Coordinates of C-alpha atoms in Angstrom, one line a residue:
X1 CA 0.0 0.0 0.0
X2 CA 1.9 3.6 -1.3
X3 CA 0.9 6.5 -0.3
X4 CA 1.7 10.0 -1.6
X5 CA 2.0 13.8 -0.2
X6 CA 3.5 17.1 -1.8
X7 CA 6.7 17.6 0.4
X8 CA 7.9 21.1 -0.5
X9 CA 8.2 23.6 2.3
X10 CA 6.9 27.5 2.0
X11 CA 9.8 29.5 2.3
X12 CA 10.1 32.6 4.4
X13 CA 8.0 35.7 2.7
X14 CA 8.3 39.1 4.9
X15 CA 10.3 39.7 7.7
X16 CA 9.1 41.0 11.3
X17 CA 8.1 44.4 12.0
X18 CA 8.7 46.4 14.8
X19 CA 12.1 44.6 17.0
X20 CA 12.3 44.7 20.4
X21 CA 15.5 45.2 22.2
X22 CA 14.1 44.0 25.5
X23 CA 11.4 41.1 26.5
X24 CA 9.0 43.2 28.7
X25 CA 9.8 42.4 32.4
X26 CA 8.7 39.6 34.1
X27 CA 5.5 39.9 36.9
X28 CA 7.8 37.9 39.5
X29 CA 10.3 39.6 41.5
X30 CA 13.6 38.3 41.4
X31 CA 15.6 39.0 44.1
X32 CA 19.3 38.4 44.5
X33 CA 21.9 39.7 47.0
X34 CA 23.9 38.2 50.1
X35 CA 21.8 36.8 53.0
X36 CA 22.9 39.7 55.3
X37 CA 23.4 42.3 52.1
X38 CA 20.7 44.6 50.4
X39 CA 18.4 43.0 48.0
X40 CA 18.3 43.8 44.4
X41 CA 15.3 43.4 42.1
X42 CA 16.5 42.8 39.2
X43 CA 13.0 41.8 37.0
X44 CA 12.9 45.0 35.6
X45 CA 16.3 44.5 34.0
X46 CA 15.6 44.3 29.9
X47 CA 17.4 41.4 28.5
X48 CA 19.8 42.8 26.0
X49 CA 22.5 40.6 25.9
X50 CA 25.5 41.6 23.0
X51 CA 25.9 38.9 20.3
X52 CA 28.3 37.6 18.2
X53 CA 29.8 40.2 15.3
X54 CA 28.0 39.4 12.2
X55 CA 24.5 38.7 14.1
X56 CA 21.4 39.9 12.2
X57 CA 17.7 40.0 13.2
X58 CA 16.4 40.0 16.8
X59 CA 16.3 37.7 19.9
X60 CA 12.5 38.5 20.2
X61 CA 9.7 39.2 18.1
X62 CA 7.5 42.3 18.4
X63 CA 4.0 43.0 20.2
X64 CA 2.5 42.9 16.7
X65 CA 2.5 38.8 16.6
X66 CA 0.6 38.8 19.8
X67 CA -2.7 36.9 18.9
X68 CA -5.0 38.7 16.5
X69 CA -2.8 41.3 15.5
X70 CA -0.3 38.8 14.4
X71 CA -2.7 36.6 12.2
X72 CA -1.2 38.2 8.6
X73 CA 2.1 37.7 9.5
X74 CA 4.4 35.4 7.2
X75 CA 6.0 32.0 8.7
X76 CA 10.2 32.7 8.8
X77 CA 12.7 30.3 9.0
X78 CA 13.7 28.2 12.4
X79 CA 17.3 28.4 11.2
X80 CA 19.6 28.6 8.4
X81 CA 18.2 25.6 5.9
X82 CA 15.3 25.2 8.1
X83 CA 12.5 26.1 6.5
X84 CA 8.7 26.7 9.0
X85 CA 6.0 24.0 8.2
X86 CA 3.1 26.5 6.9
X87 CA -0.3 24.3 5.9
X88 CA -1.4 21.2 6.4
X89 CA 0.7 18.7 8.2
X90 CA 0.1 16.0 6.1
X91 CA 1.8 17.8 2.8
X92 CA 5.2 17.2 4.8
X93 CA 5.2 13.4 5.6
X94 CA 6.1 12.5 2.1
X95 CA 5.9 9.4 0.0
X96 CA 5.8 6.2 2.5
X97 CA 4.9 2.6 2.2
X98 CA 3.3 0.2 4.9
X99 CA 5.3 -2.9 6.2
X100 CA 3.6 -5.8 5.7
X101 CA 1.2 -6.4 8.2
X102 CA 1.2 -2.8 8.6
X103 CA -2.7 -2.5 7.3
X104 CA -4.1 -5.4 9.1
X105 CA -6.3 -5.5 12.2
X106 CA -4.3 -3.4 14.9
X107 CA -5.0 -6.2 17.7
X108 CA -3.8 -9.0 15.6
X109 CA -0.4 -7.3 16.6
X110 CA 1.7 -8.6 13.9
X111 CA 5.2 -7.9 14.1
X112 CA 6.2 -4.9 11.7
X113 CA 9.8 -5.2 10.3
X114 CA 11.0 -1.7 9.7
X115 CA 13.9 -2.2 9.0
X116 CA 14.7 -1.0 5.1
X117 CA 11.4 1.3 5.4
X118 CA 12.5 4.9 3.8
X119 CA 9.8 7.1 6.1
X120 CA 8.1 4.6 9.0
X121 CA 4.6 5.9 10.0
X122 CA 3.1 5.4 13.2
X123 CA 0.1 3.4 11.3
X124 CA -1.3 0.4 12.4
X125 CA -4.7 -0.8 10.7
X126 CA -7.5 2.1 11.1
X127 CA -5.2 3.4 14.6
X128 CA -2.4 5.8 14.4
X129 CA -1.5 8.3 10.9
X130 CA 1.4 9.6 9.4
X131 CA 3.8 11.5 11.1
X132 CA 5.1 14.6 9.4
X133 CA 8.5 15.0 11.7
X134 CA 10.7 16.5 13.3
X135 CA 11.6 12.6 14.5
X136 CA 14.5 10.0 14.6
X137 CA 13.7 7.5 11.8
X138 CA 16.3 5.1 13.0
X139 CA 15.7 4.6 16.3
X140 CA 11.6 4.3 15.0
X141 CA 12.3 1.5 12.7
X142 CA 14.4 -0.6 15.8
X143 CA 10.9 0.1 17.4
X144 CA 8.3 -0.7 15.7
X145 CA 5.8 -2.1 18.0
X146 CA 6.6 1.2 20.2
X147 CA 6.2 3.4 16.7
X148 CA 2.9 1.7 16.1
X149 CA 2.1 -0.5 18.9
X150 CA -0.2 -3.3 19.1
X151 CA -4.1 -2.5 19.3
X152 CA -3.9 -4.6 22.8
X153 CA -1.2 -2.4 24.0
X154 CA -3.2 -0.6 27.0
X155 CA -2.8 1.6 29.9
X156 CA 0.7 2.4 31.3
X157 CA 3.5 0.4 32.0
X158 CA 7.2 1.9 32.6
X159 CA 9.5 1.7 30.2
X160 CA 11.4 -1.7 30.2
X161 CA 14.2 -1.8 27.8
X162 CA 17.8 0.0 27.9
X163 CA 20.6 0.2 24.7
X164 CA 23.7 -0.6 26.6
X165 CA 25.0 1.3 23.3
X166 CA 23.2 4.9 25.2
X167 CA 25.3 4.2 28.3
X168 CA 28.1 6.7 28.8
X169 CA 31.4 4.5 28.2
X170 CA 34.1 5.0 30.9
X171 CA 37.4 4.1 29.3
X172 CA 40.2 2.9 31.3
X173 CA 43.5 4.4 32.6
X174 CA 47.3 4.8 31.5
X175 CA 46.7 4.6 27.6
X176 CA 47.7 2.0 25.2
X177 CA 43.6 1.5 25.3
X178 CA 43.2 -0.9 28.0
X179 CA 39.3 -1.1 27.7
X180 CA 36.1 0.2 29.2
X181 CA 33.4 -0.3 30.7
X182 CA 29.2 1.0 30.5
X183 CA 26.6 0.5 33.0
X184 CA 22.6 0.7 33.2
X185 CA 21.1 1.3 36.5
X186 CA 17.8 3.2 37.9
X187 CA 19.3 6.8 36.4
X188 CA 18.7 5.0 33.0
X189 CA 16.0 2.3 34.0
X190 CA 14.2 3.6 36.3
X191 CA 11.9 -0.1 36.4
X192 CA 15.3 -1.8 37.1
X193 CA 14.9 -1.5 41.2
X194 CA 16.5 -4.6 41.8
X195 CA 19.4 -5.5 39.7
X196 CA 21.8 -2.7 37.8
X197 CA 24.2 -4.3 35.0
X198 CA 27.3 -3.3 33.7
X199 CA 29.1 -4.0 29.9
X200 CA 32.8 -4.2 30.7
X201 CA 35.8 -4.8 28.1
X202 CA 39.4 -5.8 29.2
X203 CA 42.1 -5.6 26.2
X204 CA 44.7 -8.5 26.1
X205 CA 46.3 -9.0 29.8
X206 CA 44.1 -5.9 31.1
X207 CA 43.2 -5.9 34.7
X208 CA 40.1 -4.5 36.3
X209 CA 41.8 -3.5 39.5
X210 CA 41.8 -5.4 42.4
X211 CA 38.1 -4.2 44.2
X212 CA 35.1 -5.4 46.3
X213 CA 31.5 -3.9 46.1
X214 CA 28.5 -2.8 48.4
X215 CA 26.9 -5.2 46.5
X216 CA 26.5 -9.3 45.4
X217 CA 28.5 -9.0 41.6
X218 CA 27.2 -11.9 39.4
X219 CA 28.9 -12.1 35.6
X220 CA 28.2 -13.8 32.5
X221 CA 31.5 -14.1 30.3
X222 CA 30.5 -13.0 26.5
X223 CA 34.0 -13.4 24.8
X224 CA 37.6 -14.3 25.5
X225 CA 38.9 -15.6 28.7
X226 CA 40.3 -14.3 32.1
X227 CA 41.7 -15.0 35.8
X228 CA 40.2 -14.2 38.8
X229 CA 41.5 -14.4 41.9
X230 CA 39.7 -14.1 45.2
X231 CA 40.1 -14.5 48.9
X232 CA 37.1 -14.9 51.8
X233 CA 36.8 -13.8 55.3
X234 CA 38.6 -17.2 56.6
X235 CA 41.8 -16.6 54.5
X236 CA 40.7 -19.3 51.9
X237 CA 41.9 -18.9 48.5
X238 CA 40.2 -19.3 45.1
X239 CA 41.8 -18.9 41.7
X240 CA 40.2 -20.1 38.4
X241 CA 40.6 -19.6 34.4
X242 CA 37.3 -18.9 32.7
X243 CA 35.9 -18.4 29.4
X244 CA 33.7 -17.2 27.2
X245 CA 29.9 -19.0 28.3
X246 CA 31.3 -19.2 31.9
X247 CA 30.1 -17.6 35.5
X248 CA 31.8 -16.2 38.2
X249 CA 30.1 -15.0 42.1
X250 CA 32.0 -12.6 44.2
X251 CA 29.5 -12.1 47.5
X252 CA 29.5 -8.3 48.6
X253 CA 32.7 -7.2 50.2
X254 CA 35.0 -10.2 49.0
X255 CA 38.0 -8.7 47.4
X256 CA 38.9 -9.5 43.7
X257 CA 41.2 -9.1 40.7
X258 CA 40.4 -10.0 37.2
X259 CA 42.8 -10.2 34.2
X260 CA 42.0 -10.7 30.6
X261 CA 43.9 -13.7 28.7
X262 CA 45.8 -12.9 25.8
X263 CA 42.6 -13.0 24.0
X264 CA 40.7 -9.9 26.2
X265 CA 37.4 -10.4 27.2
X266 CA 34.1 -8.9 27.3
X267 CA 31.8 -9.6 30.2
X268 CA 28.3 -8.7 31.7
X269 CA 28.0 -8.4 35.6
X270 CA 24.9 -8.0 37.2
X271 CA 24.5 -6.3 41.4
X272 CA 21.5 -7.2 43.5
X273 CA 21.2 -3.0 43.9
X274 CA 19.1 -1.3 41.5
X275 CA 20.9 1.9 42.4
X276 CA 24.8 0.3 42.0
X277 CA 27.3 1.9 40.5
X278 CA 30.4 1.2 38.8
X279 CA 32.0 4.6 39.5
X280 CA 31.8 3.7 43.4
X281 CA 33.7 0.3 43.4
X282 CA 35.9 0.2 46.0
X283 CA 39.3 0.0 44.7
X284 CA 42.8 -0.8 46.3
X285 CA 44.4 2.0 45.0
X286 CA 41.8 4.6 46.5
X287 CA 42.1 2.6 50.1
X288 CA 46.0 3.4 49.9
X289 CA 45.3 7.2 48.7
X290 CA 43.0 7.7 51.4
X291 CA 43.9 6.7 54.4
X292 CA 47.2 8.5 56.3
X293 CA 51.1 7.2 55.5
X294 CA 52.1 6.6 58.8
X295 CA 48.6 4.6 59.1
X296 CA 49.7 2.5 56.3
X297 CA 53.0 2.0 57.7
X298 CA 51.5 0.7 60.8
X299 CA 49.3 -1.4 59.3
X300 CA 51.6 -3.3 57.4
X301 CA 54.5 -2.6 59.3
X302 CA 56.9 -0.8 57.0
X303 CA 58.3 2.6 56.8
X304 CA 56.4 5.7 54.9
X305 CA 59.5 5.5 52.3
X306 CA 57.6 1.8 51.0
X307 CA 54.8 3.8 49.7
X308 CA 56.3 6.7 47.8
X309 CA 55.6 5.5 44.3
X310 CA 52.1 4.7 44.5
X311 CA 49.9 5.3 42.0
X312 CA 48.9 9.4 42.2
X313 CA 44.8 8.4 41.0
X314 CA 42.7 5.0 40.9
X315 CA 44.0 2.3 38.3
X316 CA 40.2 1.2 37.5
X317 CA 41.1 -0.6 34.1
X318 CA 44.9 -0.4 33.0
X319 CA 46.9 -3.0 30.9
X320 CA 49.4 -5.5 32.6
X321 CA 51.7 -8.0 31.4
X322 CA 50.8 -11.9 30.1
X323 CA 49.4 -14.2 32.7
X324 CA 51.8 -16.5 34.0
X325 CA 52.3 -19.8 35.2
X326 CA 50.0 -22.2 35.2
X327 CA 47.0 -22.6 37.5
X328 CA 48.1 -25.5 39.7
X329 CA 51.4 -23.4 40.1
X330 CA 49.5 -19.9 40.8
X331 CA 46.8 -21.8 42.9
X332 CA 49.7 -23.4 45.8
X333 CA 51.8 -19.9 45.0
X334 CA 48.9 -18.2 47.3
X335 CA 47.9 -20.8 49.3
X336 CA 47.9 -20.2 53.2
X337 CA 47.4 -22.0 56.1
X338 CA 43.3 -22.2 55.7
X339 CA 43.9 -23.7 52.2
X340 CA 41.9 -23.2 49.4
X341 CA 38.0 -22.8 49.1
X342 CA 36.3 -25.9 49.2
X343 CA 34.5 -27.0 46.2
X344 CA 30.9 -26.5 47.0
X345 CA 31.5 -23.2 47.8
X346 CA 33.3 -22.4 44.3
X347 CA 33.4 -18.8 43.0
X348 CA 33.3 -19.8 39.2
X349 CA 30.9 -21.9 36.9
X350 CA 32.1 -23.4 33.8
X351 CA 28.1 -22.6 32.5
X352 CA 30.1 -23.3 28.7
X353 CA 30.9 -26.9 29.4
X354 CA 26.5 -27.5 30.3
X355 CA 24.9 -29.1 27.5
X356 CA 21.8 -27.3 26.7
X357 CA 18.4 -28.7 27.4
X358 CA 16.9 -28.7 23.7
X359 CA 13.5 -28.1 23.0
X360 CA 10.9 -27.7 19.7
X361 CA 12.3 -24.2 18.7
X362 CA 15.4 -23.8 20.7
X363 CA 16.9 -24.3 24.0
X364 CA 17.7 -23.4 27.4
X365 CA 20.5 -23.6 30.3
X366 CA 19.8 -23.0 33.8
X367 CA 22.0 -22.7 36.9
X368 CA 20.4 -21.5 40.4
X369 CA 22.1 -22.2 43.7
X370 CA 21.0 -25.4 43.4
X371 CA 24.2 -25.9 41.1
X372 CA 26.3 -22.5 41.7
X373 CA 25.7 -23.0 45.5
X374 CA 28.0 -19.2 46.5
X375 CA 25.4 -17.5 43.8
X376 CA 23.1 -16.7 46.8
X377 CA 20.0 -15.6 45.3
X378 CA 20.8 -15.9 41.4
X379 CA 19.1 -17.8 39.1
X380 CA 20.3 -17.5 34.9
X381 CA 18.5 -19.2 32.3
X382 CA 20.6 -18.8 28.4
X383 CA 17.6 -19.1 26.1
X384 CA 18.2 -19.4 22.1
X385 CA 15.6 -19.3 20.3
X386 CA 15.3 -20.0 16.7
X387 CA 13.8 -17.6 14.1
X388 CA 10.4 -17.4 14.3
X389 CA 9.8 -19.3 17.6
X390 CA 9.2 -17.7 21.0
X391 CA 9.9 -18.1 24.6
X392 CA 6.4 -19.0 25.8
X393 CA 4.1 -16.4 27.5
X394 CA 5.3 -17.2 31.6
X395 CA 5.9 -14.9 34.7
X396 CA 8.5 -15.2 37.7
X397 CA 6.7 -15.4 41.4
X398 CA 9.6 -13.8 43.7
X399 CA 11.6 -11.8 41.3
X400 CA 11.8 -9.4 38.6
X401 CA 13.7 -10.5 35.7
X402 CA 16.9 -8.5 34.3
X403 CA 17.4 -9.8 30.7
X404 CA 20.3 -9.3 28.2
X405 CA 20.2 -9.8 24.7
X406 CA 23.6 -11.2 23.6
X407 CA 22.5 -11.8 19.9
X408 CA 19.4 -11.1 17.3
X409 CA 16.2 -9.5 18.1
X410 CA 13.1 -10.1 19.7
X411 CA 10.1 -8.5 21.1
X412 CA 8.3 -8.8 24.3
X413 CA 5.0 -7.5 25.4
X414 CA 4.7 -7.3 29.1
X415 CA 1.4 -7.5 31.1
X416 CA 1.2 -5.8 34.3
X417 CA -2.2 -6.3 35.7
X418 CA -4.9 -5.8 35.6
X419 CA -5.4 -4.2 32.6
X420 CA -2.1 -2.8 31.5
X421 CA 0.1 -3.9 29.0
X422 CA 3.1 -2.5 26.8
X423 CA 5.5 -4.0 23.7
X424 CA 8.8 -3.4 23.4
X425 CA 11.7 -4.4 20.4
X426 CA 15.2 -5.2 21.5
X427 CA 17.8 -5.7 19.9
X428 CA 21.5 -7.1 20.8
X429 CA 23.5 -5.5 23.2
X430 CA 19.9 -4.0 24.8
X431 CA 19.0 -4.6 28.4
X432 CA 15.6 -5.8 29.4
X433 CA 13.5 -5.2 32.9
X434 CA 9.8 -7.5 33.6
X435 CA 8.7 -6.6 36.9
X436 CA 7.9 -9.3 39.3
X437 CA 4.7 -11.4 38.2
X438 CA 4.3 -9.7 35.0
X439 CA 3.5 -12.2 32.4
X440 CA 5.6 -11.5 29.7
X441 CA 7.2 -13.8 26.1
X442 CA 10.1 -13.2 23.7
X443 CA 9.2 -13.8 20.4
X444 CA 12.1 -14.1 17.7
X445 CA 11.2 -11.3 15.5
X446 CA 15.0 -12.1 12.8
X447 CA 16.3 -14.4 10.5
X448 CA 18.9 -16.0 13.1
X449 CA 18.5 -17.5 16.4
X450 CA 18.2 -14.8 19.2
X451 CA 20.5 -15.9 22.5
X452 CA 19.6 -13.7 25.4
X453 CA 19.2 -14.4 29.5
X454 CA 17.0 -14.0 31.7
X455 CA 18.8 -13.7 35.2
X456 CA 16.5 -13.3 38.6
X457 CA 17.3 -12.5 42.4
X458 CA 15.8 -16.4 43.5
X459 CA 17.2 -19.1 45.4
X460 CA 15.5 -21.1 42.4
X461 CA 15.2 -20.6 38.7
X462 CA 11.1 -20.9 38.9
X463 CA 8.7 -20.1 36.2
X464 CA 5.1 -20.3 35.6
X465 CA 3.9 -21.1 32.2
X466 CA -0.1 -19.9 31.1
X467 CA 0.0 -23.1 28.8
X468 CA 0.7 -25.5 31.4
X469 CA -1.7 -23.4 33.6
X470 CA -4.4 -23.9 31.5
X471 CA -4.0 -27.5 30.4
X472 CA -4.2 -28.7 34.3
X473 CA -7.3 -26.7 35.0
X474 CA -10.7 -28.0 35.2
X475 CA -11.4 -27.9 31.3
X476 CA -14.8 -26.9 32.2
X477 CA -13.3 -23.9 34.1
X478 CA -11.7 -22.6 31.4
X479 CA -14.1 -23.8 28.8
X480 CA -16.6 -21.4 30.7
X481 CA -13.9 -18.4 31.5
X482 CA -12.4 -17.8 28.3
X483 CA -15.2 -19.1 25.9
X484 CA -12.9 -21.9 24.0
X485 CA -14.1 -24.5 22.1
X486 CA -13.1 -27.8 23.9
X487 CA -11.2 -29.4 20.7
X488 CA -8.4 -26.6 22.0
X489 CA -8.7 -27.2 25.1
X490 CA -7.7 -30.7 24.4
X491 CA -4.5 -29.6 22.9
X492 CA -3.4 -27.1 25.8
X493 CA 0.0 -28.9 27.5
X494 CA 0.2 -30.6 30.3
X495 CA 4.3 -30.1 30.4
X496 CA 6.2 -26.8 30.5
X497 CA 7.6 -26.2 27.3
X498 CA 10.0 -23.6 27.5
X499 CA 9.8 -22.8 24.1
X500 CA 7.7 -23.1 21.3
X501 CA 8.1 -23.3 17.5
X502 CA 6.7 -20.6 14.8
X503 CA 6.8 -19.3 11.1
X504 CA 9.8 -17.3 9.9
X505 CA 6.9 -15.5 7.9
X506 CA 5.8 -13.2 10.8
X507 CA 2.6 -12.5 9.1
X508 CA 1.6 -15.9 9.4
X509 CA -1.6 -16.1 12.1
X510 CA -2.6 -19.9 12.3
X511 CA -0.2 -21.7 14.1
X512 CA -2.6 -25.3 14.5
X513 CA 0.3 -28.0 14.5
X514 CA -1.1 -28.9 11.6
X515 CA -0.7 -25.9 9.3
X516 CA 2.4 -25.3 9.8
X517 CA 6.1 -27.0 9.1
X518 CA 8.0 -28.2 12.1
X519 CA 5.9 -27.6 15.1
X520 CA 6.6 -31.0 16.8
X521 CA 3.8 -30.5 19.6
X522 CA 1.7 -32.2 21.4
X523 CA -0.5 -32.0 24.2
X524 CA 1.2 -33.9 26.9

């Protein structure tokens, strides 16, 4: 469906009359002096400020453009190349074409790829119209379903998805570009009261700086390897090599170090505070800076001279030299006399070593203290999910979810009873936030398989799916509720299924096993 529109722009044709130097003053007093000091009105003061040399025209229009007086006046230019809108708004939208899908029912709630669409309109079925601008088309056509949401999109619901990419990068120290590191937490998601994330990058043999936190740090390795090295309150050591697929624990106020391998390595970590912050890590360098010399001395029993070449400012990220020696030989190099941590209460988890549990359209790894037994309170689940299938319509009962999508997109509507509901498009490197009991799905809206994790503050990964739900209730019940024709209600599972298989045609609408390639269900 093409639709036209005449998109020239009326150019400035008469210039202002009548300049004012001055805005006339304002009716409330301004009053400004020292507490025990005269006060000084200033409102009467014009404001006449001096330009730049080669200035023309003035900051203010005249009287004349007040209301009726002003209604023959000619529309002027914003700016230099910026011409005013003059007549109807719809002669500026310009030529534009409907996705498919774009023209069907609004509630039907088709997914509407935007992606290579020259002017996207905020159109869905008879709801919405064109949008003549100003507006950013890219960041439109990554959301479509925000652009021209879903007929069933109701009422209000915070706003549940963060670009890691908007994030201010903090780059590390020293030069030679030793990496970075980007953070979301309630200053940029404000939904996000329980868990905060942060994107960090070490280059080859990079350190993060030896640190603790305020908070529990949980991390999900996304490439290369590292080191980290770690000591509890008993004097038991831990050392372990990780890589990419792998989890490490650190427990608020254990110290750490991590170093990248010769590869680097990109990681995610996740705190149990909404309201966590990178910039206030505790670091080693600061507690050196900031307490007294002859403190330190005493402490570790040395003279003042020991310290006079310590680093002037916080390391944070800075480049070091290649690991060495093996781990066996680094492991007894710091072992003291409480040993080394015992296993069950390990500080890593080789999560890349799992073997996924595969499903009809994609699979699923889950670790929970059940496994990762230090993890107090975090639960992970690694979906992928192939293209066209979804993660099936569920909801968490003690915790809200943080998600992070590691690769492909996908789009998620969440319900937040009882009559709200909003639908949001994400895309890789985005972070997601589903507020405790909120039903919610992810429904693989590309052409590849979309990896992304859902990670919860629960002593047990738990779940609860609507399918399952509704296949062990009373068929009667829901028969009766929802209206449904009993041949479906024979279908409905009586098994969680994690997943579930679609059409990589995302207009498609019947999804009966039957009509469509590949589903592999059935109703037990």
């Amino acid at each position: 469906m093409r639709f036209s529109r005449d998109v020239s722009f009326a150019l400035a044709a008469s210039c202002l009359t009548s300049p004012v130097v001055g805005r006339p003053a304002a009716n409330k007093r301004q009053i400004v002096g020292l507490p025990d000091g005269p006060e000084i009105d200033n409102s009467d003061i014009p404001y006449a400020a001096v330009g730049p040399v080669g200035a023309t025209g003035n900051i203010y229009g005249s009287a004349a453009l007040l209301g009726g007086a002003g209604d023959s006046a000619s529309a002027t230019d914003i700016g230099p190349g910026v011409p005013a809108h003059t007549g109807p708004a719809e002669k500026y939208v310009g030529a534009y074409e409907l996705a498919p899908g774009q023209d069907t029912d609004a509630d039907l709630g088709l997914y509407l790829d935007l992606t290579n669409n020259p002017n996207p309109q905020p159109i869905r079925g008879g709801n919405g119209g064109s949008d003549p601008g100003p507006r950013n088309e890219a960041i439109q056509r990554q959301n479509s379903d925000l652009l021209a949401r879903p007929g069933t999109d109701m009422g209000d619901v915070a706003n549940a998805k963060w670009p890691m990419g908007l994030s201010s990068t903090r780059s590390g120290t020293g030069g030679g570009n030793p990496g970075w590191a980007r953070q979301e937490n309630v200053e940029e998601l404000p939904i996000g009261t329980a868990m905060a994330g942060v994107d960090m990058r070490l280059a080859p043999n990079a350190y993060r700086e030896l640190h603790w936190h305020s908070a529990n740090e949980w991390s999900y390795i996304m490439t290369g390897g590292v080191r980290i090295a770690t000591v509890n309150q008993n004097g038991q050591t831990f050392v372990d090599d990780l890589q990419a697929g792998d989890l490490w624990f650190f427990p608020a106020g254990v110290p750490h170090s991590i170093q990248a391998t010769e590869e680097g390595v990109e990681f995610l970590l996740v705190f149990n505070q909404g309201d966590f912050s990178e910039d206030d890590t505790d670091l080693v360098t600061e507690l050196f800076l900031r307490n007294p010399m002859e403190v330190l001395a005493k402490n570790f029993q040395t003279d003042v001279s020991t310290f006079a070449n310590l680093p002037k400012d916080q390391r944070y990220i800075f480049n070091g030299s290649p690991i060495e020696g093996t781990l066996e030989e680094v492991r007894a190099s710091v072992e003291g006399p409480a040993g080394h941590l015992p296993a069950n209460e390990s500080y890593s988890y080789h999560l890349s070593a799992q073997a996924p549990y595969v499903v009809p359209g994609g699979s699923v790894k889950i670790v929970d203290p059940s496994t990762f037994p230090i993890a107090n309170n975090f639960s992970m689940a690694l979906f992928t999910i192939e293209p066209g299938a979804m993660r099936e319509i569920h909801w968490h009962l003690t915790s809200d979810e943080w998600n992070f999508f590691l690769q492909g997109t996908g789009r998620v509507t969440v319900f937040t009873g009882p009559t709200n509901s909003r639908t949001f498009d994400y895309q890789e490197g985005d972070v997601g936030y589903i507020p405790v009991a909120s039903s919610h799905y992810v429904e693989n809206t590309g052409n590849e398989t979309l990896v992304y994790m859902e990670v919860l503050q629960a002593p047990r990964y738990i779940d609860v799916s609507a399918a399952q739900w509704l296949g062990l209730t009373p068929a009667k019940v829901v028969r009766e509720t929802l209206n449904l024709e009993q041949s479906f209600i024979d279908t409905l599972p009586k098994t969680k299924r994690y997943i579930v298989p679609g059409n990589t045609n995302l207009t498609t609408t019947n999804f009966t096993v039957a009509a469509y390639p590949n589903a592999k269900l059935n109703a037990t």
